[in-house]
Amino acid sequence: MIELKNISYQYQNGEQVLDDFNLTLEPGDKIGLVGPNGSGKTTLFKIIMGLLAPDEGEVIIFDQPREKEEDFIEVRERVGFMFQDSDDLLFCPTVEEDLAFGPLNLGKSKEEAKEIVQETLKLIGMEGFEKKVSYRLSGGQKRMIAFGAILAMQTEVLLLDEPFSGLDEDAIERMVGILNDTDRSYIIVSHNGELIERVTNKLYYMNE
Ligand SMILES: Nc1ncnc2c1ncn2[C@@H]1O[C@H](COP(=O)(O)OP(=O)(O)O)[C@@H](O)[C@H]1O
Ligand SMILES: [Mg+2]
């Protein structure tokens, strides 16, 4: 589903973040990515989504080489990327609109989107939140809605950047349950070694 070959990436200020980096995500893979702050985990996700272009190497997604901006249009429809900062994912006035945004954008009817919103709220344990104002939610509630917004896109692949941070224990258990139940493939970044082991079947460490 995702193949990164010999990827190197350097920011404008000259910092070399990825050097000859290789990674493969196959159907059924639930990959945990562990590494210290600044090791390049978020950078890696941005390269997969085409938000940053690698200096060297190949990005192959769903068996197609992805180079130009237009190559990534399909990637962004078929890979759900949950940003590290949930405020970047919630930009509509209400929770209902934030959850419906992906499905509507992907061509679902208003009726279908409404159904997906209800199913998603039930799944994430937040029934009754549809009319709430997204920006007034607590940090943990926002993160759970951001997770819901990614699930609502119904993509085959998920990239989850520190999804557990700021969640209370109940919400963490709900998220762990959803991740264990899903047959979607994903790459998840977390600092919590115990949690990441519960939701993955492969674990990779990033060094330097
Ligand atoms: N926009 C940027 N410009 C310059 N350096 C950046 C930028 N974003 C991240 N970096 C640097 O790149 C390195 C990797 O960052 P990041 O991918 O966010 O790491 P992680 O997600 O593993 O904590 C860090 O040293 C960070 O300071
Ligand atoms: Mg990061």
CSV table of C-alpha atoms and ligand atoms in Angstrom, one decimal:
chain,number,residue,atom,x,y,z
A,1,MET,CA,0.0,0.0,0.0
A,2,ILE,CA,2.9,2.3,0.8
A,3,GLU,CA,6.5,1.9,-0.2
A,4,LEU,CA,9.1,4.4,0.6
A,5,LYS,CA,12.5,3.7,-1.1
A,6,ASN,CA,15.8,5.4,-0.1
A,7,ILE,CA,14.1,8.6,1.0
A,8,SER,CA,16.3,11.5,2.0
A,9,TYR,CA,14.9,14.8,3.2
A,10,GLN,CA,16.5,18.0,4.4
A,11,TYR,CA,14.7,21.2,5.6
A,12,GLN,CA,15.6,24.5,4.1
A,13,ASN,CA,17.8,25.3,7.1
A,14,GLY,CA,20.0,22.4,6.2
A,15,GLU,CA,18.9,19.9,8.8
A,16,GLN,CA,19.0,16.4,7.4
A,17,VAL,CA,16.0,14.6,8.9
A,18,LEU,CA,15.7,11.4,6.8
A,19,ASP,CA,18.7,9.7,5.2
A,20,ASP,CA,18.2,6.7,3.0
A,21,PHE,CA,14.9,5.8,4.7
A,22,ASN,CA,12.9,2.7,3.7
A,23,LEU,CA,9.5,1.6,4.8
A,24,THR,CA,6.7,-0.7,3.5
A,25,LEU,CA,3.1,-0.9,4.6
A,26,GLU,CA,1.3,-4.0,3.4
A,27,PRO,CA,-2.4,-4.8,3.8
A,28,GLY,CA,-3.0,-5.9,7.4
A,29,ASP,CA,0.0,-4.1,8.7
A,30,LYS,CA,-0.4,-2.1,11.9
A,31,ILE,CA,2.9,-0.4,12.2
A,32,GLY,CA,4.1,1.4,15.3
A,33,LEU,CA,6.7,4.1,14.7
A,34,VAL,CA,8.7,5.0,17.8
A,35,GLY,CA,11.5,7.5,18.0
A,36,PRO,CA,12.6,10.5,20.1
A,37,ASN,CA,11.2,14.1,19.4
A,38,GLY,CA,12.7,15.4,16.3
A,39,SER,CA,13.6,12.1,14.7
A,40,GLY,CA,11.4,12.8,11.7
A,41,LYS,CA,8.1,10.9,12.3
A,42,THR,CA,5.8,13.8,11.4
A,43,THR,CA,8.1,14.7,8.4
A,44,LEU,CA,7.7,11.2,7.2
A,45,PHE,CA,3.9,11.4,7.3
A,46,LYS,CA,4.1,14.7,5.4
A,47,ILE,CA,6.2,13.0,2.7
A,48,ILE,CA,3.7,10.2,2.3
A,49,MET,CA,0.8,12.7,1.9
A,50,GLY,CA,2.8,14.8,-0.6
A,51,LEU,CA,2.9,17.8,1.7
A,52,LEU,CA,6.7,17.7,1.5
A,53,ALA,CA,8.7,16.4,-1.5
A,54,PRO,CA,11.8,14.2,-0.7
A,55,ASP,CA,15.2,15.3,-2.0
A,56,GLU,CA,15.9,11.7,-3.0
A,57,GLY,CA,14.1,8.4,-3.2
A,58,GLU,CA,10.8,7.1,-4.4
A,59,VAL,CA,7.3,7.3,-2.9
A,60,ILE,CA,5.1,4.5,-4.2
A,61,ILE,CA,1.5,4.4,-3.0
A,62,PHE,CA,-1.1,1.9,-4.1
A,63,ASP,CA,1.4,0.7,-6.6
A,64,GLN,CA,1.9,4.0,-8.3
A,65,PRO,CA,4.9,6.2,-8.1
A,66,ARG,CA,3.9,9.6,-6.7
A,67,GLU,CA,6.0,12.6,-7.7
A,68,LYS,CA,3.9,15.6,-8.8
A,69,GLU,CA,1.2,17.4,-6.8
A,70,GLU,CA,-1.5,15.8,-8.9
A,71,ASP,CA,-0.3,12.3,-8.1
A,72,PHE,CA,-1.2,13.0,-4.5
A,73,ILE,CA,-4.8,13.9,-5.0
A,74,GLU,CA,-5.8,10.2,-5.0
A,75,VAL,CA,-3.5,9.6,-2.1
A,76,ARG,CA,-5.3,12.2,0.0
A,77,GLU,CA,-8.6,10.6,-0.8
A,78,ARG,CA,-7.4,7.1,0.1
A,79,VAL,CA,-5.1,7.7,3.1
A,80,GLY,CA,-6.5,9.3,6.2
A,81,PHE,CA,-3.9,11.5,8.0
A,82,MET,CA,-4.6,12.5,11.6
A,83,PHE,CA,-2.4,15.4,12.3
A,84,GLN,CA,-0.5,15.8,15.5
A,85,ASP,CA,-2.5,19.0,16.2
A,86,SER,CA,-6.2,18.2,16.1
A,87,ASP,CA,-7.0,21.9,15.5
A,88,ASP,CA,-5.6,21.4,12.0
A,89,LEU,CA,-8.3,18.9,11.3
A,90,LEU,CA,-11.3,20.6,12.8
A,91,PHE,CA,-12.3,23.8,10.9
A,92,CYS,CA,-16.1,23.7,10.6
A,93,PRO,CA,-18.4,25.4,13.0
A,94,THR,CA,-20.0,22.2,14.4
A,95,VAL,CA,-18.9,18.7,15.1
A,96,GLU,CA,-21.5,17.4,12.6
A,97,GLU,CA,-20.0,19.5,9.8
A,98,ASP,CA,-16.4,18.5,10.7
A,99,LEU,CA,-17.4,14.8,10.5
A,100,ALA,CA,-19.4,15.2,7.3
A,101,PHE,CA,-16.7,17.2,5.5
A,102,GLY,CA,-14.6,14.1,4.4
A,103,PRO,CA,-17.6,12.0,3.2
A,104,LEU,CA,-19.2,14.9,1.3
A,105,ASN,CA,-15.9,15.8,-0.2
A,106,LEU,CA,-15.5,12.2,-1.4
A,107,GLY,CA,-18.9,12.3,-3.2
A,108,LYS,CA,-21.3,11.0,-0.6
A,109,SER,CA,-24.8,12.4,-0.6
A,110,LYS,CA,-26.1,14.5,2.3
A,111,GLU,CA,-28.1,11.6,3.5
A,112,GLU,CA,-25.2,9.2,3.4
A,113,ALA,CA,-23.0,11.7,5.1
A,114,LYS,CA,-25.5,12.1,7.9
A,115,GLU,CA,-25.6,8.4,8.4
A,116,ILE,CA,-21.8,8.2,8.6
A,117,VAL,CA,-21.8,11.0,11.1
A,118,GLN,CA,-24.2,9.2,13.4
A,119,GLU,CA,-22.3,5.9,13.1
A,120,THR,CA,-19.0,7.6,13.7
A,121,LEU,CA,-20.2,9.4,16.8
A,122,LYS,CA,-21.5,6.1,18.2
A,123,LEU,CA,-18.2,4.4,17.4
A,124,ILE,CA,-16.1,7.0,19.2
A,125,GLY,CA,-18.6,7.2,22.1
A,126,MET,CA,-19.6,10.8,21.5
A,127,GLU,CA,-23.3,10.5,20.6
A,128,GLY,CA,-25.1,13.8,21.1
A,129,PHE,CA,-22.2,15.9,20.2
A,130,GLU,CA,-23.3,16.7,16.6
A,131,LYS,CA,-24.5,20.3,17.3
A,132,LYS,CA,-21.6,21.2,19.5
A,133,VAL,CA,-19.2,23.9,18.5
A,134,SER,CA,-15.9,22.2,17.5
A,135,TYR,CA,-13.5,24.9,18.7
A,136,ARG,CA,-15.1,25.0,22.2
A,137,LEU,CA,-14.5,21.3,22.9
A,138,SER,CA,-11.8,20.2,25.3
A,139,GLY,CA,-8.4,19.1,23.9
A,140,GLY,CA,-9.3,15.4,24.4
A,141,GLN,CA,-12.7,15.8,22.9
A,142,LYS,CA,-11.2,17.6,19.9
A,143,ARG,CA,-8.7,14.8,19.4
A,144,MET,CA,-11.5,12.2,19.5
A,145,ILE,CA,-13.6,14.1,16.9
A,146,ALA,CA,-10.5,14.5,14.8
A,147,PHE,CA,-10.0,10.7,15.0
A,148,GLY,CA,-13.7,10.4,14.0
A,149,ALA,CA,-13.3,12.7,11.1
A,150,ILE,CA,-10.5,10.5,9.8
A,151,LEU,CA,-12.5,7.3,10.3
A,152,ALA,CA,-15.5,8.9,8.5
A,153,MET,CA,-13.5,9.2,5.3
A,154,GLN,CA,-13.6,5.3,5.3
A,155,THR,CA,-10.0,5.0,3.8
A,156,GLU,CA,-8.1,1.8,3.6
A,157,VAL,CA,-5.0,3.3,5.2
A,158,LEU,CA,-4.6,5.6,8.3
A,159,LEU,CA,-1.6,7.7,9.4
A,160,LEU,CA,-2.0,8.5,13.1
A,161,ASP,CA,0.4,11.1,14.5
A,162,GLU,CA,0.3,10.8,18.4
A,163,PRO,CA,-3.4,10.1,18.5
A,164,PHE,CA,-3.5,9.2,22.2
A,165,SER,CA,-2.0,12.5,23.5
A,166,GLY,CA,-4.4,14.4,25.8
A,167,LEU,CA,-7.0,11.6,26.0
A,168,ASP,CA,-8.4,10.4,29.3
A,169,GLU,CA,-8.4,6.7,30.1
A,170,ASP,CA,-11.9,6.0,28.8
A,171,ALA,CA,-11.1,7.7,25.5
A,172,ILE,CA,-7.8,5.8,25.2
A,173,GLU,CA,-9.6,2.5,25.7
A,174,ARG,CA,-12.2,3.4,23.1
A,175,MET,CA,-9.5,4.3,20.6
A,176,VAL,CA,-7.5,1.1,21.3
A,177,GLY,CA,-10.7,-0.9,20.8
A,178,ILE,CA,-11.5,0.8,17.5
A,179,LEU,CA,-7.9,0.3,16.3
A,180,ASN,CA,-7.9,-3.4,17.3
A,181,ASP,CA,-11.3,-4.0,15.6
A,182,THR,CA,-10.5,-2.3,12.3
A,183,ASP,CA,-9.2,-4.2,9.3
A,184,ARG,CA,-7.7,-1.0,7.9
A,185,SER,CA,-3.9,-0.8,7.7
A,186,TYR,CA,-2.1,2.0,9.6
A,187,ILE,CA,1.1,3.6,10.8
A,188,ILE,CA,0.8,5.0,14.3
A,189,VAL,CA,3.3,7.3,16.1
A,190,SER,CA,3.2,7.4,19.9
A,191,HIS,CA,5.5,7.9,22.8
A,192,ASN,CA,3.5,5.5,24.9
A,193,GLY,CA,5.3,2.2,24.4
A,194,GLU,CA,2.7,0.2,26.3
A,195,LEU,CA,-0.2,1.5,24.2
A,196,ILE,CA,1.6,1.2,20.9
A,197,GLU,CA,2.2,-2.5,21.6
A,198,ARG,CA,-1.5,-3.0,22.2
A,199,VAL,CA,-2.5,-1.7,18.8
A,200,THR,CA,0.3,-2.8,16.4
A,201,ASN,CA,1.7,-6.0,14.9
A,202,LYS,CA,5.0,-4.4,13.8
A,203,LEU,CA,7.2,-2.0,15.6
A,204,TYR,CA,9.9,0.1,14.1
A,205,TYR,CA,12.4,2.5,15.9
A,206,MET,CA,13.7,5.6,14.3
A,207,ASN,CA,17.2,6.6,15.2
A,208,GLU,CA,19.1,9.9,14.6
B,1,LIG,N1,9.3,23.4,8.9
B,1,LIG,C1,10.5,23.0,9.4
B,1,LIG,N2,11.6,23.8,9.1
B,1,LIG,C2,12.8,23.4,9.6
B,1,LIG,N3,13.0,22.3,10.4
B,1,LIG,C3,11.9,21.6,10.7
B,1,LIG,C4,10.6,21.9,10.3
B,1,LIG,N4,9.7,21.0,10.7
B,1,LIG,C5,10.5,20.1,11.5
B,1,LIG,N5,11.8,20.5,11.5
B,1,LIG,C6,12.9,19.8,12.2
B,1,LIG,O1,13.0,18.5,11.6
B,1,LIG,C7,13.2,17.5,12.6
B,1,LIG,C8,12.2,16.4,12.6
B,1,LIG,O2,10.9,17.0,13.0
B,1,LIG,P1,9.6,16.1,13.0
B,1,LIG,O3,9.4,15.4,11.8
B,1,LIG,O4,8.5,17.0,13.4
B,1,LIG,O5,10.0,15.1,14.2
B,1,LIG,P2,9.0,14.2,15.1
B,1,LIG,O6,7.7,14.2,14.6
B,1,LIG,O7,9.7,12.8,15.1
B,1,LIG,O8,9.1,14.8,16.5
B,1,LIG,C9,13.3,18.3,14.0
B,1,LIG,O9,14.6,18.5,14.3
B,1,LIG,C10,12.5,19.6,13.6
B,1,LIG,O10,13.0,20.6,14.4
B,2,MG,MG,5.9,14.8,15.4
